[in-house]
Tab-separated table of C-alpha atoms in Angstrom:
chain	number	residue	atom	x	y	z
A	1	MET	CA	0.859	13.470	-8.280
A	2	HIS	CA	-1.471	13.444	-5.248
A	3	TYR	CA	-1.691	16.646	-3.199
A	4	LEU	CA	-2.590	17.410	0.387
A	5	ASP	CA	-5.388	19.810	1.221
A	6	LEU	CA	-5.811	21.965	4.310
A	7	TYR	CA	-7.843	19.302	6.096
A	8	ASP	CA	-5.109	16.698	5.541
A	9	VAL	CA	-2.530	19.040	7.069
A	10	LEU	CA	-4.748	19.819	10.052
A	11	ALA	CA	-5.324	16.104	10.645
A	12	VAL	CA	-1.548	15.531	10.763
A	13	ALA	CA	-1.082	18.534	13.046
A	14	ALA	CA	-3.746	17.257	15.434
A	15	ARG	CA	-2.037	13.859	15.659
A	16	VAL	CA	1.413	15.344	16.208
A	17	LEU	CA	0.268	17.979	18.695
A	18	ARG	CA	-2.007	15.442	20.410
A	19	CYS	CA	-4.969	17.750	20.376
A	20	THR	CA	-8.460	17.903	18.927
A	21	SER	CA	-9.100	19.046	15.385
A	22	GLU	CA	-10.684	22.221	16.726
A	23	GLU	CA	-7.595	23.042	18.769
A	24	ALA	CA	-5.334	22.290	15.795
A	25	VAL	CA	-7.307	24.841	13.769
A	26	ARG	CA	-6.886	27.458	16.494
A	27	ARG	CA	-3.138	26.805	16.770
A	28	THR	CA	-2.443	26.900	13.025
A	29	ASP	CA	-1.944	29.860	10.688
A	30	LEU	CA	-4.389	28.592	8.066
A	31	ASP	CA	-3.618	31.281	5.492
A	32	SER	CA	0.089	30.427	5.530
A	33	VAL	CA	-0.631	26.714	5.095
A	34	GLU	CA	-2.953	27.359	2.162
A	35	ARG	CA	-0.342	29.560	0.457
A	36	VAL	CA	2.273	26.807	0.782
A	37	LEU	CA	-0.108	24.122	-0.520
A	38	ALA	CA	-0.916	26.318	-3.529
A	39	GLU	CA	2.801	26.668	-4.294
A	40	VAL	CA	3.262	22.894	-4.082
A	41	ARG	CA	0.717	22.392	-6.863
A	42	GLY	CA	2.976	24.358	-9.183
A	43	ALA	CA	5.828	21.846	-8.869
A	44	GLU	CA	6.338	19.366	-11.697
A	45	GLU	CA	7.920	16.392	-9.919
A	46	LEU	CA	7.850	14.833	-6.469
A	47	ALA	CA	11.258	15.969	-5.163
A	48	GLU	CA	10.565	19.548	-6.203
A	49	ALA	CA	7.062	19.478	-4.691
A	50	THR	CA	8.404	17.991	-1.445
A	51	ALA	CA	11.080	20.699	-1.302
A	52	VAL	CA	8.502	23.452	-1.806
A	53	LEU	CA	6.326	21.960	0.937
A	54	LEU	CA	9.155	21.563	3.448
A	55	ASP	CA	10.702	24.955	2.691
A	56	GLY	CA	7.344	26.728	2.850
A	57	LEU	CA	6.228	25.186	6.142
A	58	VAL	CA	9.585	25.679	7.871
A	59	ARG	CA	9.837	29.307	6.784
A	60	ALA	CA	6.212	30.281	7.438
A	61	ARG	CA	6.106	28.596	10.874
A	62	PRO	CA	2.333	28.092	10.759
A	63	PHE	CA	2.364	25.636	13.673
A	64	GLY	CA	4.147	27.746	16.311
A	65	GLY	CA	6.668	26.189	18.684
A	66	ALA	CA	6.192	22.647	17.373
A	67	ASN	CA	6.601	23.784	13.779
A	68	ARG	CA	9.509	21.532	12.786
A	69	VAL	CA	7.848	18.432	14.150
A	70	VAL	CA	4.585	19.086	12.328
A	71	ALA	CA	6.299	20.262	9.131
A	72	VAL	CA	8.322	17.051	8.818
A	73	ALA	CA	5.253	14.937	9.630
A	74	VAL	CA	3.253	16.715	6.905
A	75	VAL	CA	6.077	16.144	4.419
A	76	LEU	CA	6.166	12.432	5.293
A	77	GLN	CA	2.402	12.282	4.816
A	78	PHE	CA	2.778	13.912	1.394
A	79	THR	CA	5.548	11.577	0.209
A	80	GLY	CA	3.662	8.561	1.521
A	81	LEU	CA	0.550	9.653	-0.345
A	82	ASN	CA	2.686	9.625	-3.483
A	83	HIS	CA	3.990	6.108	-2.759
A	84	ALA	CA	7.477	7.103	-1.625
A	85	ASP	CA	9.413	7.037	1.638
A	86	LEU	CA	11.574	9.923	2.783
A	87	ARG	CA	14.744	8.695	4.483
A	88	LEU	CA	15.486	10.959	7.461
A	89	GLU	CA	18.736	9.349	8.507
A	90	PRO	CA	21.418	10.538	9.122
A	91	VAL	CA	19.319	12.754	11.345
A	92	GLU	CA	22.117	15.286	11.805
A	93	GLU	CA	22.206	16.054	8.070
A	94	PHE	CA	18.429	16.463	7.914
A	95	ASP	CA	18.528	18.757	10.938
A	96	GLU	CA	21.206	20.850	9.255
A	97	LEU	CA	18.959	21.158	6.208
A	98	LEU	CA	16.160	22.509	8.382
A	99	ASP	CA	18.588	24.986	9.922
A	100	ARG	CA	19.587	26.204	6.452
A	101	ILE	CA	15.972	26.603	5.421
A	102	THR	CA	15.250	28.585	8.580
A	103	ALA	CA	18.205	30.821	7.762
A	104	GLY	CA	16.814	31.434	4.263
A	105	ASP	CA	19.046	29.086	2.259
A	106	ALA	CA	16.842	26.754	0.223
A	107	SER	CA	19.116	26.405	-2.788
A	108	ASP	CA	19.765	22.657	-2.536
A	109	VAL	CA	16.612	21.398	-0.808
A	110	ALA	CA	15.198	19.613	-3.861
A	111	ASP	CA	18.506	17.863	-4.633
A	112	PHE	CA	18.940	16.909	-0.981
A	113	LEU	CA	15.453	15.371	-0.833
A	114	ARG	CA	15.725	13.715	-4.236
A	115	ASP	CA	18.620	11.604	-2.939
A	116	ARG	CA	16.523	10.550	0.058
A	117	LEU	CA	13.241	9.737	-1.615
A	118	ILE	CA	12.768	6.007	-1.931
A	119	GLY	CA	9.931	4.766	-4.108
A	120	VAL	CA	9.004	1.616	-5.984
A	121	THR	CA	7.779	2.172	-9.529
A	122	LEU	CA	6.376	-0.170	-12.132
A	123	GLU	CA	8.318	1.388	-14.975
A	124	GLU	CA	11.137	-1.160	-14.822
A	125	ARG	CA	8.768	-4.138	-14.659
A	126	LEU	CA	5.903	-3.104	-16.914
A	127	GLY	CA	7.219	-0.239	-18.998
A	128	LEU	CA	4.561	2.222	-17.813
A	129	THR	CA	4.108	4.594	-14.892
A	130	LEU	CA	1.762	3.762	-12.054
A	131	GLU	CA	-0.200	6.966	-12.575
A	132	ALA	CA	-0.778	6.166	-16.257
A	133	ALA	CA	-1.857	2.637	-15.377
A	134	VAL	CA	-4.217	3.862	-12.655
A	135	ASP	CA	-5.768	6.432	-15.001
A	136	GLU	CA	-6.263	3.739	-17.617
A	137	LEU	CA	-7.834	1.375	-15.117
A	138	ARG	CA	-10.134	4.040	-13.737
A	139	SER	CA	-11.332	5.007	-17.196
A	140	GLY	CA	-12.556	1.447	-17.668
A	141	LEU	CA	-14.849	1.522	-14.633
A	142	ASP	CA	-18.548	2.250	-14.875
A	143	HIS	CA	-19.243	5.846	-13.923
A	144	GLU	CA	-21.439	5.158	-10.914
A	145	ILE	CA	-18.921	2.780	-9.315
A	146	ASP	CA	-15.999	5.051	-10.137
A	147	ASP	CA	-17.693	8.154	-8.776
A	148	TRP	CA	-19.019	6.682	-5.555
A	149	MET	CA	-16.434	4.225	-4.308
A	150	TRP	CA	-13.221	5.192	-6.067
A	151	ARG	CA	-13.513	8.961	-5.840
A	152	ARG	CA	-15.813	10.019	-3.014
A	153	VAL	CA	-14.788	7.334	-0.549
A	154	GLY	CA	-11.245	7.295	-1.928
A	155	MET	CA	-11.014	3.517	-1.951
A	156	TYR	CA	-8.117	3.297	-4.359
A	157	GLU	CA	-6.085	5.770	-2.302
A	158	ARG	CA	-6.338	3.223	0.553
A	159	PHE	CA	-4.490	0.579	-1.465
A	160	THR	CA	-0.911	-0.132	-0.455
A	161	GLU	CA	1.736	0.144	-3.154
A	162	THR	CA	1.833	-3.659	-3.389
A	163	ALA	CA	-1.951	-3.890	-3.763
A	164	ARG	CA	-1.888	-1.235	-6.479
A	165	ARG	CA	0.715	-3.252	-8.362
A	166	VAL	CA	-1.574	-6.273	-8.141
A	167	VAL	CA	-4.395	-4.358	-9.853
A	168	VAL	CA	-2.054	-3.132	-12.579
A	169	LEU	CA	-0.614	-6.623	-13.046
A	170	ALA	CA	-4.176	-7.972	-13.345
A	171	GLN	CA	-4.600	-5.722	-16.357
A	172	GLU	CA	-1.366	-7.045	-17.862
A	173	GLU	CA	-2.489	-10.632	-17.269
A	174	ALA	CA	-5.733	-9.903	-19.090
A	175	ARG	CA	-3.767	-8.520	-22.047
A	176	GLN	CA	-1.518	-11.573	-22.158
A	177	LEU	CA	-4.572	-13.845	-22.352
A	178	ASP	CA	-6.161	-11.587	-25.015
A	179	HIS	CA	-9.101	-10.967	-22.701
A	180	SER	CA	-11.108	-7.772	-23.144
A	181	TYR	CA	-12.052	-7.638	-19.455
A	182	ILE	CA	-10.442	-7.912	-16.016
A	183	GLY	CA	-12.033	-10.673	-13.971
A	184	THR	CA	-11.321	-12.243	-10.593
A	185	GLU	CA	-8.983	-14.713	-12.309
A	186	HIS	CA	-6.747	-11.875	-13.482
A	187	VAL	CA	-6.693	-10.351	-9.996
A	188	LEU	CA	-5.620	-13.744	-8.640
A	189	LEU	CA	-2.793	-13.893	-11.185
A	190	GLY	CA	-1.730	-10.416	-10.105
A	191	LEU	CA	-1.710	-11.561	-6.475
A	192	ILE	CA	0.601	-14.521	-7.052
A	193	HIS	CA	2.750	-12.904	-9.767
A	194	ASP	CA	5.530	-12.226	-7.255
A	195	PRO	CA	6.094	-15.263	-4.987
A	196	GLU	CA	7.587	-12.999	-2.312
A	197	THR	CA	4.376	-11.041	-1.686
A	198	ALA	CA	2.330	-11.817	1.412
A	199	SER	CA	-0.616	-13.139	-0.606
A	200	ALA	CA	1.575	-15.466	-2.695
A	201	LYS	CA	3.198	-16.864	0.456
A	202	LEU	CA	-0.262	-17.843	1.701
A	203	VAL	CA	-0.657	-20.168	-1.299
A	204	PRO	CA	2.915	-21.449	-1.809
A	205	THR	CA	1.759	-24.558	-3.686
A	206	VAL	CA	0.002	-22.499	-6.367
A	207	SER	CA	2.015	-21.197	-9.328
A	208	SER	CA	1.156	-18.592	-11.949
A	209	ARG	CA	1.592	-21.189	-14.683
A	210	GLU	CA	-0.928	-23.573	-13.099
A	211	VAL	CA	-3.452	-20.801	-12.525
A	212	ARG	CA	-3.039	-19.477	-16.070
A	213	GLU	CA	-3.564	-22.954	-17.556
A	214	LEU	CA	-6.726	-23.502	-15.509
A	215	VAL	CA	-8.055	-20.065	-16.432
A	216	VAL	CA	-7.627	-20.891	-20.108
A	217	GLU	CA	-9.326	-24.251	-19.518
A	218	ILE	CA	-12.304	-22.601	-17.787
A	219	VAL	CA	-12.842	-19.414	-19.818
A	220	GLY	CA	-10.562	-19.866	-22.835
A	221	ARG	CA	-8.299	-17.325	-24.507
A	222	GLY	CA	-9.500	-14.182	-26.234
A	223	LYS	CA	-9.328	-13.620	-29.977
A	224	ARG	CA	-6.900	-10.697	-29.921
A	225	ALA	CA	-5.148	-8.397	-27.473
A	226	PRO	CA	-7.398	-5.474	-26.449
A	227	HIS	CA	-6.449	-1.842	-27.036
A	228	GLY	CA	-6.852	0.957	-24.520
A	229	ALA	CA	-8.482	0.589	-21.120
A	230	ILE	CA	-9.682	-2.849	-20.063
A	231	PRO	CA	-12.886	-2.734	-17.981
A	232	PHE	CA	-13.459	-4.705	-14.804
A	233	THR	CA	-16.264	-7.232	-14.790
A	234	PRO	CA	-19.060	-6.547	-12.270
A	235	ARG	CA	-17.767	-9.483	-10.227
A	236	ALA	CA	-14.215	-8.081	-10.174
A	237	LYS	CA	-15.538	-4.642	-9.169
A	238	ALA	CA	-17.442	-6.304	-6.336
A	239	THR	CA	-14.203	-8.023	-5.294
A	240	LEU	CA	-12.389	-4.695	-5.016
A	241	GLU	CA	-15.248	-3.266	-2.989
A	242	ASP	CA	-15.244	-6.367	-0.758
A	243	ALA	CA	-11.513	-5.865	-0.156
A	244	PHE	CA	-12.344	-2.367	1.099
A	245	LEU	CA	-15.006	-3.835	3.406
A	246	GLU	CA	-12.588	-6.541	4.618
A	247	MET	CA	-10.090	-3.798	5.470
A	248	ARG	CA	-12.676	-2.026	7.611
A	249	ARG	CA	-13.928	-5.252	9.215
A	250	LEU	CA	-10.433	-6.266	10.290
A	251	GLY	CA	-9.487	-2.833	11.631
A	252	SER	CA	-6.797	-2.106	9.030
A	253	ASP	CA	-5.863	1.328	7.728
A	254	GLU	CA	-4.964	0.211	4.201
A	255	ILE	CA	-6.083	-2.359	1.654
A	256	ASP	CA	-3.261	-4.860	1.242
A	257	THR	CA	-2.889	-8.011	-0.803
A	258	GLU	CA	-4.356	-10.172	1.968
A	259	HIS	CA	-7.591	-8.145	1.840
A	260	LEU	CA	-7.779	-8.697	-1.910
A	261	LEU	CA	-7.234	-12.425	-1.403
A	262	LEU	CA	-9.980	-12.550	1.248
A	263	ALA	CA	-12.357	-10.836	-1.154
A	264	LEU	CA	-11.518	-13.315	-3.940
A	265	ILE	CA	-12.169	-16.424	-1.877
A	266	LYS	CA	-15.319	-14.909	-0.407
A	267	ASP	CA	-16.886	-15.147	-3.879
A	268	THR	CA	-16.915	-18.921	-4.189
A	269	ASP	CA	-18.658	-18.728	-7.582
A	270	GLY	CA	-15.918	-16.569	-9.083
A	271	VAL	CA	-13.325	-18.040	-11.415
A	272	ALA	CA	-10.494	-17.197	-8.962
A	273	ALA	CA	-12.053	-19.199	-6.113
A	274	GLN	CA	-12.862	-22.071	-8.471
A	275	VAL	CA	-9.246	-22.174	-9.665
A	276	LEU	CA	-7.880	-22.228	-6.119
A	277	ALA	CA	-10.294	-24.989	-5.096
A	278	ARG	CA	-9.367	-27.103	-8.130
A	279	LEU	CA	-5.697	-26.694	-7.230
A	280	GLY	CA	-6.420	-28.243	-3.836
A	281	VAL	CA	-6.438	-25.073	-1.726
A	282	ASP	CA	-8.614	-25.241	1.400
A	283	LEU	CA	-10.436	-21.910	1.122
A	284	HIS	CA	-11.631	-21.962	4.738
A	285	ASN	CA	-8.091	-22.544	5.999
A	286	LEU	CA	-6.752	-19.908	3.599
A	287	ARG	CA	-9.191	-17.341	4.967
A	288	SER	CA	-8.098	-18.128	8.510
A	289	GLN	CA	-4.412	-17.762	7.624
A	290	ALA	CA	-4.992	-14.464	5.834
A	291	GLU	CA	-6.940	-13.022	8.759
A	292	GLN	CA	-4.243	-14.134	11.199
A	293	ARG	CA	-1.540	-12.477	9.103
A	294	ILE	CA	-3.514	-9.229	8.912
A	295	ASP	CA	-4.126	-9.279	12.663
A	296	ARG	CA	-0.445	-9.950	13.356
A	297	ARG	CA	0.673	-7.032	11.213
A	298	ARG	CA	-1.922	-4.740	12.761
A	299	ARG	CA	-0.743	-5.636	16.267
A	300	SER	CA	2.907	-5.196	15.319
A	301	ARG	CA	2.178	-1.735	13.905
A	302	THR	CA	0.239	-0.790	17.035
A	303	ALA	CA	3.113	-1.989	19.219
A	304	VAL	CA	5.706	0.021	17.311
A	305	GLU	CA	3.570	3.165	17.276
A	306	ALA	CA	2.991	2.843	21.006
A	307	MET	CA	6.744	2.408	21.477
A	308	VAL	CA	7.610	5.684	19.786
A	309	ALA	CA	4.515	7.686	20.730
A	310	GLY	CA	6.062	8.924	23.951
A	311	ASP	CA	9.061	10.464	22.199
A	312	PRO	CA	8.362	14.058	21.064
A	313	ASP	CA	11.531	14.080	18.926
A	314	TRP	CA	10.508	14.518	15.262
A	315	THR	CA	13.030	11.860	14.213
A	316	THR	CA	10.660	9.189	15.536
A	317	TYR	CA	8.609	9.577	12.372
A	318	GLY	CA	11.482	8.134	10.387
A	319	ARG	CA	12.320	5.652	13.099
A	320	ARG	CA	8.763	4.288	13.099
A	321	HIS	CA	9.103	3.206	9.472
A	322	HIS	CA	12.354	1.358	10.130
A	323	LEU	CA	11.091	-0.282	13.341
A	324	LEU	CA	8.040	-1.565	11.513
A	325	ALA	CA	10.156	-2.909	8.665
A	326	GLU	CA	12.519	-4.660	11.059
A	327	LEU	CA	9.741	-6.118	13.205
A	328	ASN	CA	7.788	-7.364	10.195
A	329	ALA	CA	10.959	-8.934	8.789
A	330	VAL	CA	11.477	-10.841	12.058
A	331	LEU	CA	7.834	-11.926	12.140
A	332	ASP	CA	7.988	-13.064	8.507
A	333	GLU	CA	11.114	-15.106	9.236
A	334	ASN	CA	9.432	-16.719	12.254
A	335	GLU	CA	6.397	-17.528	10.127
A	336	ARG	CA	8.623	-19.030	7.415
A	337	LEU	CA	10.364	-21.245	9.966
A	338	HIS	CA	6.994	-22.266	11.412
A	339	GLU	CA	5.815	-23.293	7.934
A	340	GLN	CA	8.998	-25.298	7.361
A	341	VAL	CA	8.523	-27.113	10.671
A	342	ALA	CA	4.883	-27.852	9.778
A	343	ARG	CA	5.939	-29.312	6.401
A	344	LEU	CA	8.598	-31.423	8.110
A	345	ARG	CA	6.028	-32.763	10.580
A	346	ASP	CA	3.700	-33.708	7.695
A	347	LEU	CA	6.563	-35.453	5.894
A	348	LEU	CA	7.445	-37.480	8.985
A	349	ARG	CA	3.815	-38.514	9.465
A	350	LYS	CA	3.619	-39.690	5.830
A	351	HIS	CA	6.541	-42.011	6.601
A	352	GLU	CA	4.734	-43.191	9.777
A	353	ILE	CA	7.194	-41.422	12.056
A	354	ASP	CA	5.798	-39.670	15.103
A	355	PRO	CA	7.144	-36.074	14.942
A	356	GLU	CA	6.645	-35.717	18.706
A	357	SER	CA	8.760	-38.754	19.580
């Protein structure tokens, strides 16, 4: 489980209160916040930890008059850090919970939140927990890379849930091919494993089977399935670092699958880029499409956040998530229709029919 520290809480408070970090420090009872955060670390599972955090912040009132707003925002930050969403609707029921906590009744907080926590795990698909997989992956990294990029900069914490699954799936692909390393080819297989992911939709003509066959043709199969942690090759490590740099270059807040794809095709000598090129993918065009998709999502997020920023009601924190989901769904549908129209135009041209006539 990932925990918040005092600086994380103050950063959330500053955003909610629309003030500087210095002012947030002055307006916050720091001792109370630290006591609550210490209690959270004693919880054994996410719902219990979330309940302790919410109950502690609501009761202690460390943020003054805007306490409920900041407390809920901090809780959402905590659940998001642990790859889960907290459903706030129906708002009336959540508000009643806060009233009960204020009145000293915290008997059912954990059960109430447990029913509203929505998270995607890998247990059903891979038979292991994400935390165990991440720990195993990290143990296979060279110390200097692990310490600098993955821990100090916190690169891996910037990965979206989908991007994390890609890295874990890359490990599984390596095992299936009996490879004792994770290379760019395995990351590519992780990216296109689920055809519904954004990265897979960018290369709809490429299938996992085709990629796997070409990988075997280029590098062969291993002699036996590896045991324990599988290390990344230097080239694959560089790809993950490049994804981090692509995120920063394109003004994103998180590393998503498109950033990983951009990093893969940037390394034209890597096996992943070679496989895509041999399957007829125009890497230059693919880069352009990926950048456009990232820019579109960034602008949609900015638009939604600007839409709700003027509403001081704490429920907007839950509403933001749903607005983003709905807007992205509409944009994805429009993009799908655009792709269908483009394919139809190409088909008409192949039959010498002018699509504009």
